[in-house]
Tab-separated table of C-alpha atoms in Angstrom:
chain	number	residue	atom	x	y	z
A	573	MET	CA	-3.553	-15.799	-10.593
A	574	ARG	CA	-7.219	-15.748	-11.562
A	575	PRO	CA	-7.101	-13.556	-14.959
A	576	GLU	CA	-10.053	-11.320	-12.703
A	577	SER	CA	-8.514	-10.690	-10.168
A	578	LEU	CA	-4.648	-9.882	-11.775
A	579	ASP	CA	-6.815	-6.881	-14.041
A	580	PHE	CA	-7.822	-5.649	-11.018
A	581	LEU	CA	-4.630	-5.462	-9.261
A	582	THR	CA	-3.240	-3.865	-12.266
A	583	ARG	CA	-6.155	-1.138	-12.181
A	584	LEU	CA	-5.658	-0.344	-8.244
A	585	VAL	CA	-1.540	-0.266	-8.352
A	586	GLU	CA	-1.679	1.946	-11.861
A	587	ALA	CA	-4.243	3.683	-10.544
A	588	PRO	CA	-2.874	6.847	-9.155
A	589	SER	CA	-3.209	7.745	-5.476
A	590	PRO	CA	-0.647	9.140	-2.519
A	591	SER	CA	-2.035	10.277	0.105
A	592	GLY	CA	-4.769	12.854	0.006
A	593	TYR	CA	-5.368	11.520	-3.881
A	594	GLU	CA	-5.883	8.389	-2.907
A	595	GLN	CA	-10.188	8.299	-5.322
A	596	PRO	CA	-8.930	7.127	-8.315
A	597	ALA	CA	-7.541	4.495	-6.599
A	598	GLN	CA	-11.055	3.807	-4.168
A	599	ARG	CA	-13.425	3.935	-7.335
A	600	ILE	CA	-11.391	0.951	-8.633
A	601	PHE	CA	-11.519	-0.551	-4.983
A	602	ARG	CA	-15.199	0.761	-4.835
A	603	GLU	CA	-16.229	-0.675	-8.116
A	604	TYR	CA	-15.090	-4.167	-7.413
A	605	ILE	CA	-16.286	-4.876	-4.260
A	606	SER	CA	-19.545	-3.292	-4.930
A	607	PRO	CA	-21.733	-6.344	-6.215
A	608	PHE	CA	-20.910	-7.959	-3.308
A	609	ALA	CA	-20.591	-6.228	-0.332
A	610	GLU	CA	-22.305	-3.611	1.103
A	611	VAL	CA	-20.208	-0.340	0.422
A	612	THR	CA	-19.995	3.215	2.430
A	613	THR	CA	-17.355	5.561	1.928
A	614	ASP	CA	-16.058	7.872	4.909
A	615	VAL	CA	-15.015	11.564	4.806
A	616	MET	CA	-11.999	10.768	5.090
A	617	GLY	CA	-12.498	9.058	2.039
A	618	ASN	CA	-11.378	4.968	3.777
A	619	VAL	CA	-13.786	2.899	1.636
A	620	ILE	CA	-15.918	0.178	4.054
A	621	GLY	CA	-16.878	-3.089	2.744
A	622	ARG	CA	-19.386	-5.529	4.895
A	623	ILE	CA	-20.028	-8.414	4.766
A	624	PRO	CA	-22.982	-9.362	7.466
A	625	GLY	CA	-22.476	-12.384	9.548
A	626	ASP	CA	-25.068	-14.796	11.133
A	627	GLY	CA	-27.172	-13.454	13.324
A	628	GLU	CA	-27.445	-9.486	15.657
A	629	GLY	CA	-24.215	-9.226	18.252
A	630	VAL	CA	-22.269	-11.318	16.503
A	631	PRO	CA	-18.332	-9.160	16.597
A	632	ARG	CA	-17.136	-7.370	14.417
A	633	VAL	CA	-13.868	-7.786	12.185
A	634	MET	CA	-12.032	-5.579	10.453
A	635	LEU	CA	-9.252	-6.481	7.554
A	636	VAL	CA	-7.356	-3.193	6.491
A	637	GLY	CA	-4.762	-2.044	4.037
A	638	HIS	CA	-4.625	1.384	3.340
A	639	SER	CA	-4.314	2.635	-1.138
A	640	ASP	CA	-1.972	5.799	-0.333
A	641	GLU	CA	1.100	5.268	-2.243
A	642	VAL	CA	3.509	7.871	-1.939
A	643	GLY	CA	4.069	10.719	-4.308
A	644	PHE	CA	4.449	14.643	-4.648
A	645	GLN	CA	3.292	17.782	-5.144
A	646	VAL	CA	3.522	20.431	-7.308
A	647	LYS	CA	4.703	23.105	-4.744
A	648	TYR	CA	6.300	26.432	-6.814
A	649	VAL	CA	6.804	26.767	-11.281
A	650	ASP	CA	9.284	28.673	-11.812
A	651	ASP	CA	9.368	32.137	-14.513
A	652	ASN	CA	11.398	29.149	-17.520
A	653	GLY	CA	8.270	26.487	-16.399
A	654	PHE	CA	9.833	23.766	-14.111
A	655	ILE	CA	7.549	22.633	-11.841
A	656	TYR	CA	9.162	21.903	-8.028
A	657	PHE	CA	7.978	19.790	-5.832
A	658	ALA	CA	7.737	18.236	-2.506
A	659	ALA	CA	7.803	14.271	-1.134
A	660	ILE	CA	4.407	13.126	0.084
A	661	GLY	CA	4.971	10.108	1.872
A	662	GLY	CA	9.049	8.416	2.515
A	663	VAL	CA	10.809	8.594	-1.151
A	664	ASP	CA	14.430	8.585	-1.464
A	665	ALA	CA	15.935	11.460	-3.490
A	666	HIS	CA	18.703	8.882	-4.646
A	667	LEU	CA	15.959	7.464	-7.180
A	668	THR	CA	14.274	10.597	-8.368
A	669	PRO	CA	16.224	12.299	-10.431
A	670	GLY	CA	15.630	11.015	-13.906
A	671	LYS	CA	12.675	9.438	-13.927
A	672	ARG	CA	9.045	9.869	-15.341
A	673	VAL	CA	6.566	11.657	-13.995
A	674	ARG	CA	3.172	11.732	-14.292
A	675	VAL	CA	1.670	15.140	-13.173
A	676	HIS	CA	-2.457	14.508	-12.187
A	677	THR	CA	-4.343	18.209	-13.064
A	678	ALA	CA	-8.123	18.716	-13.441
A	679	GLN	CA	-7.128	18.638	-16.732
A	680	GLY	CA	-6.258	14.866	-16.812
A	681	GLU	CA	-2.320	13.622	-16.768
A	682	ILE	CA	0.304	15.698	-17.969
A	683	ALA	CA	3.506	13.855	-18.901
A	684	GLY	CA	6.980	14.782	-17.413
A	685	VAL	CA	10.375	13.573	-15.889
A	686	ILE	CA	12.592	15.193	-12.966
A	687	GLY	CA	15.557	16.460	-14.587
A	688	LYS	CA	19.075	16.213	-14.039
A	689	LYS	CA	22.205	18.216	-14.823
A	690	PRO	CA	24.573	16.010	-17.185
A	691	ILE	CA	27.669	14.177	-15.350
A	692	HIS	CA	29.325	15.521	-18.524
A	693	LEU	CA	28.729	18.774	-16.792
A	694	MET	CA	29.524	17.899	-12.928
A	695	GLU	CA	32.661	19.125	-10.593
A	696	GLU	CA	33.785	15.680	-9.503
A	697	GLU	CA	31.963	16.155	-6.100
A	698	ASP	CA	28.953	17.106	-7.018
A	699	ARG	CA	29.071	13.147	-8.899
A	700	LYS	CA	28.773	11.947	-5.024
A	701	LYS	CA	26.539	13.991	-2.842
A	702	VAL	CA	22.668	13.639	-3.691
A	703	VAL	CA	20.392	16.317	-4.720
A	704	ARG	CA	18.142	17.032	-2.666
A	705	LEU	CA	14.377	17.292	-3.367
A	706	ASP	CA	13.799	20.589	-2.524
A	707	ALA	CA	16.466	21.020	-5.668
A	708	GLN	CA	14.332	18.489	-7.665
A	709	TYR	CA	12.222	19.323	-10.748
A	710	ILE	CA	10.035	18.768	-13.127
A	711	ASP	CA	10.129	18.888	-17.105
A	712	ILE	CA	6.715	19.048	-18.376
A	713	GLY	CA	8.325	20.807	-21.798
A	714	ALA	CA	6.541	23.839	-21.617
A	715	VAL	CA	8.739	27.787	-22.312
A	716	ASN	CA	7.344	29.254	-19.460
A	717	LYS	CA	5.385	29.601	-16.192
A	718	LYS	CA	1.941	30.922	-18.454
A	719	GLU	CA	2.133	27.920	-20.690
A	720	VAL	CA	2.737	25.300	-17.036
A	721	GLN	CA	-0.211	28.149	-15.518
A	722	GLU	CA	-2.868	27.261	-18.083
A	723	LEU	CA	-2.380	22.905	-17.461
A	724	VAL	CA	-1.039	22.624	-13.019
A	725	ARG	CA	-2.140	24.341	-10.578
A	726	VAL	CA	-0.141	24.362	-7.718
A	727	GLY	CA	-1.087	21.209	-4.944
A	728	ASP	CA	-1.313	18.794	-8.139
A	729	ALA	CA	-0.401	15.855	-6.978
A	730	VAL	CA	2.704	14.002	-9.129
A	731	THR	CA	3.238	9.235	-9.270
A	732	PHE	CA	5.985	8.335	-11.070
A	733	ALA	CA	4.783	7.102	-14.188
A	734	ASP	CA	6.430	3.477	-13.858
A	735	GLY	CA	2.956	0.850	-13.837
A	736	LEU	CA	2.501	-3.173	-13.939
A	737	GLU	CA	5.058	-5.235	-15.544
A	738	ARG	CA	5.273	-9.134	-15.238
A	739	LEU	CA	7.978	-10.482	-14.703
A	740	LEU	CA	9.649	-14.583	-14.735
A	741	GLY	CA	7.608	-16.956	-12.528
A	742	ASP	CA	5.249	-15.704	-10.822
A	743	ARG	CA	7.111	-12.170	-9.911
A	744	VAL	CA	5.240	-9.119	-10.650
A	745	ALA	CA	7.462	-5.486	-9.955
A	746	SER	CA	4.850	-1.928	-10.175
A	747	ARG	CA	5.247	1.053	-8.290
A	748	ALA	CA	2.528	1.239	-5.015
A	749	PHE	CA	2.379	-2.403	-4.237
A	750	ASP	CA	2.838	-0.704	-0.914
A	751	ASP	CA	0.309	-0.664	0.588
A	752	LYS	CA	-2.094	-1.891	-3.361
A	753	ALA	CA	-1.398	-5.256	-1.636
A	754	GLY	CA	-3.038	-4.932	0.962
A	755	SER	CA	-5.749	-3.722	-0.611
A	756	PHE	CA	-6.268	-6.252	-2.644
A	757	VAL	CA	-5.629	-9.504	-0.185
A	758	VAL	CA	-8.654	-7.617	1.416
A	759	ALA	CA	-11.214	-7.364	-1.606
A	760	GLU	CA	-10.037	-11.255	-2.361
A	761	VAL	CA	-10.905	-11.710	1.122
A	762	LEU	CA	-14.597	-10.216	0.903
A	763	ARG	CA	-14.728	-12.189	-3.462
A	764	THR	CA	-13.229	-15.548	-1.502
A	765	VAL	CA	-16.603	-15.082	1.042
A	766	ALA	CA	-19.361	-13.782	-0.569
A	767	GLN	CA	-18.873	-16.389	-3.037
A	768	ALA	CA	-18.620	-19.489	-0.813
A	769	GLY	CA	-21.846	-18.162	-0.054
A	770	ALA	CA	-22.193	-19.737	3.721
A	771	LYS	CA	-22.494	-17.144	6.930
A	772	LEU	CA	-19.353	-16.360	9.229
A	773	PRO	CA	-20.091	-15.885	12.954
A	774	VAL	CA	-18.791	-12.308	12.485
A	775	ASP	CA	-19.365	-9.454	10.656
A	776	LEU	CA	-16.804	-8.748	8.184
A	777	TYR	CA	-15.686	-5.772	7.431
A	778	GLY	CA	-13.158	-4.798	4.594
A	779	VAL	CA	-11.185	-1.519	4.371
A	780	SER	CA	-8.991	0.057	1.800
A	781	SER	CA	-7.650	2.804	4.097
A	782	VAL	CA	-5.476	6.231	3.135
A	783	GLN	CA	-3.517	9.003	4.357
A	784	GLU	CA	-1.307	5.971	5.960
A	785	GLU	CA	1.789	7.100	4.697
A	786	ILE	CA	1.277	10.294	6.550
A	787	GLY	CA	0.409	9.476	9.995
A	788	LEU	CA	-1.973	6.119	9.883
A	789	ARG	CA	-4.844	9.044	9.057
A	790	GLY	CA	-7.681	6.829	7.805
A	791	GLY	CA	-7.237	3.923	10.066
A	792	THR	CA	-7.462	5.567	13.066
A	793	THR	CA	-10.573	6.680	11.510
A	794	SER	CA	-12.268	4.170	10.096
A	795	ALA	CA	-10.567	1.443	12.589
A	796	TYR	CA	-13.112	4.111	15.369
A	797	SER	CA	-16.208	4.292	13.240
A	798	VAL	CA	-16.203	-0.130	12.572
A	799	ASN	CA	-15.379	-0.493	16.574
A	800	PRO	CA	-14.426	-4.103	15.682
A	801	ASP	CA	-13.377	-6.777	18.073
A	802	VAL	CA	-10.208	-7.983	16.221
A	803	GLY	CA	-8.387	-6.343	12.793
A	804	ILE	CA	-6.059	-8.108	11.198
A	805	CYS	CA	-4.107	-4.932	8.556
A	806	VAL	CA	-2.581	-6.536	6.051
A	807	GLU	CA	0.428	-4.795	4.641
A	808	VAL	CA	4.172	-5.515	2.777
A	809	ASP	CA	7.511	-6.375	5.076
A	810	PHE	CA	11.182	-6.203	3.238
A	811	ALA	CA	11.725	-9.392	1.894
A	812	THR	CA	15.630	-9.679	2.628
A	813	ASP	CA	16.887	-12.242	0.013
A	814	GLN	CA	18.266	-9.202	-2.288
A	815	PRO	CA	22.373	-9.398	-1.870
A	816	ASP	CA	22.148	-5.711	-0.771
A	817	VAL	CA	19.425	-6.600	2.725
A	818	GLU	CA	20.538	-7.577	5.907
A	819	LYS	CA	18.903	-10.343	7.235
A	820	LYS	CA	19.992	-9.643	11.089
A	821	HIS	CA	16.886	-6.263	10.613
A	822	ASN	CA	14.172	-8.068	9.605
A	823	GLY	CA	14.767	-11.874	9.777
A	824	GLU	CA	14.886	-14.440	7.027
A	825	VAL	CA	11.646	-13.073	4.666
A	826	LYS	CA	12.005	-14.801	1.176
A	827	LEU	CA	9.262	-14.264	-1.717
A	828	GLY	CA	7.071	-17.148	-2.785
A	829	GLN	CA	7.213	-18.225	0.671
A	830	GLY	CA	3.907	-17.097	1.949
A	831	PRO	CA	2.780	-14.653	4.169
A	832	ILE	CA	3.858	-13.447	7.133
A	833	LEU	CA	3.166	-13.244	10.522
A	834	PRO	CA	5.060	-11.201	12.471
A	835	ARG	CA	4.208	-11.973	16.324
A	836	GLY	CA	5.189	-8.918	19.302
A	837	ALA	CA	3.256	-6.154	21.724
A	838	ASN	CA	0.996	-5.120	18.513
A	839	ILE	CA	-0.168	-8.573	18.249
A	840	ASN	CA	-2.739	-10.079	20.051
A	841	HIS	CA	-0.943	-13.290	20.888
A	842	PRO	CA	-4.635	-15.676	20.670
A	843	LEU	CA	-5.016	-14.312	17.806
A	844	PHE	CA	-1.751	-14.942	16.036
A	845	ASP	CA	-1.651	-18.104	17.558
A	846	LEU	CA	-5.116	-18.733	15.539
A	847	LEU	CA	-3.912	-17.380	12.474
A	848	SER	CA	-0.642	-19.736	12.414
A	849	SER	CA	-2.080	-22.561	13.782
A	850	THR	CA	-4.798	-22.085	10.354
A	851	ALA	CA	-1.920	-21.996	8.674
A	852	GLY	CA	-0.593	-25.479	9.501
A	853	ARG	CA	-3.873	-27.070	9.542
A	854	GLU	CA	-4.890	-25.861	5.703
A	855	GLY	CA	-0.956	-26.507	4.203
A	856	ILE	CA	-0.541	-22.860	3.646
A	857	PRO	CA	3.045	-21.533	3.522
A	858	VAL	CA	3.749	-18.317	6.218
A	859	GLN	CA	6.899	-16.981	7.408
A	860	TYR	CA	7.153	-15.021	11.276
A	861	THR	CA	9.405	-12.120	11.516
A	862	GLY	CA	9.805	-9.994	15.152
A	863	ILE	CA	8.579	-6.177	16.106
A	864	PRO	CA	9.491	-5.705	19.507
A	865	ARG	CA	7.291	-2.643	19.045
A	866	ALA	CA	4.483	-0.116	17.689
A	867	SER	CA	4.032	-1.574	14.084
A	868	GLY	CA	3.891	1.514	11.592
A	869	THR	CA	1.122	-0.048	10.626
A	870	ASP	CA	-2.876	0.930	10.796
A	871	ALA	CA	-2.769	-2.538	13.342
A	872	ASN	CA	-0.253	-0.131	15.888
A	873	VAL	CA	-3.576	2.030	16.006
A	874	MET	CA	-6.447	-0.631	15.127
A	875	GLN	CA	-5.110	-2.469	18.703
A	876	ILE	CA	-5.773	1.703	20.379
A	877	SER	CA	-9.004	2.394	19.073
A	878	ARG	CA	-10.970	2.466	21.832
A	879	GLY	CA	-11.143	0.210	24.357
A	880	GLY	CA	-8.443	-1.925	22.620
A	881	VAL	CA	-8.921	-3.989	19.814
A	882	ALA	CA	-7.345	-7.942	19.589
A	883	THR	CA	-4.812	-7.060	16.798
A	884	ALA	CA	-2.498	-8.986	14.193
A	885	LEU	CA	-1.112	-8.335	11.121
A	886	VAL	CA	-0.257	-10.569	7.804
A	887	LYS	CA	2.710	-8.850	5.737
A	888	ILE	CA	3.115	-9.357	2.180
A	889	PRO	CA	7.005	-9.958	0.640
A	890	LEU	CA	8.257	-7.746	-1.143
A	891	ARG	CA	11.731	-6.060	-2.184
A	892	TYR	CA	12.329	-2.419	-3.187
A	893	MET	CA	9.544	-0.559	-0.712
A	894	HIS	CA	9.191	2.612	-2.073
A	895	THR	CA	10.552	2.585	-5.623
A	896	PRO	CA	8.547	2.912	-8.706
A	897	VAL	CA	9.865	-0.914	-9.311
A	898	GLU	CA	8.715	-2.967	-5.588
A	899	LEU	CA	8.428	-6.638	-6.751
A	900	LEU	CA	6.355	-9.631	-5.614
A	901	SER	CA	5.530	-12.617	-6.143
A	902	LEU	CA	1.152	-13.059	-6.827
A	903	SER	CA	1.915	-16.730	-4.754
A	904	ASP	CA	1.936	-14.674	-1.518
A	905	LEU	CA	-1.503	-12.320	-2.130
A	906	GLU	CA	-3.291	-15.618	-2.966
A	907	ASN	CA	-2.039	-17.431	0.031
A	908	ALA	CA	-2.360	-14.278	2.054
A	909	VAL	CA	-6.354	-14.402	1.220
A	910	ARG	CA	-6.306	-18.500	1.766
A	911	LEU	CA	-4.913	-18.169	4.749
A	912	ILE	CA	-7.253	-14.574	6.049
A	913	VAL	CA	-10.174	-16.545	4.787
A	914	ALA	CA	-9.977	-20.190	6.123
A	915	ALA	CA	-9.095	-18.149	9.685
A	916	LEU	CA	-12.202	-15.908	10.409
A	917	PRO	CA	-15.024	-17.876	11.477
A	918	GLY	CA	-12.607	-18.522	14.560
A	919	MET	CA	-11.874	-15.240	14.996
A	920	ALA	CA	-15.456	-15.218	16.751
A	921	GLY	CA	-13.265	-16.136	19.989
A	922	ASP	CA	-12.317	-15.154	22.977
A	923	PHE	CA	-8.920	-13.152	21.562
A	924	ILE	CA	-8.018	-12.169	26.113
A	925	PRO	CA	-5.230	-12.538	26.862
A	926	ARG	CA	-4.703	-15.561	29.665
């Protein structure tokens, strides 16, 4: 991966952006695509980049990846200065105790930790139980409630402290690859198309959407506004090449073996065929999974926007989803970009199933 792209990915995933609080990440996305796309931001906070196609009235193609991550929100401060919180999105209560966090306040980031009773002081039965999120608390080192309230307000967002780290080969770990990996691919497609210089037979819209983790909200509004003819959602999906994940649930999906092309009710068959045949023609590795119902991604709301949209999913294999140590292969991101760019000229076609 070129250094500038890796730097963009790093800044994007490390910017705090729990659902409803996405603008630090959206500012980075907006700044990155501004040199090569017409950029707007809507009232929801979705950032939309447009590269006009060749002529008037050409089909509109919308690419979308969501910028929001799972996280927490400050709910209550007790008299001793401990901060109680609620989850934003699907956070596993098993993994939060003992984690370092950042509280994002009007005065800047404040470091904290999620406390945990020492194992020495726990009864045997308590050691087997998961502490409910509403019983967990953040300690920022304050001595009382007043000291916290001088810095922190109810409603402030909280994220895990973890950032991007290189592992062996082209593997990287970070929080928030779900789904800043998708926003990254969308931005890189826009950059690649713009730098190629040739006009496409489609108007290309690249969207970094908001509030996906709490109900596909930004995907709903941005799809209505763009009104695309064709929509591609770039998301992450469960890799099944770790020891404790059952392949019967999600098929055989491996890191480094290319992006995933799902099939199912959420996927337009001719559009799937275009992506699959493009991968074969260009020698781009891809993997296949089945989704027999609505996908739970922005592709779902895109498909049923207005009179209906021809939609498909391009997914990035990911280990350890919704943890602070999500893990992926950089080559899968690059191959997702290659696949979408190569398929774009064919998206001016007819996608009515017959």
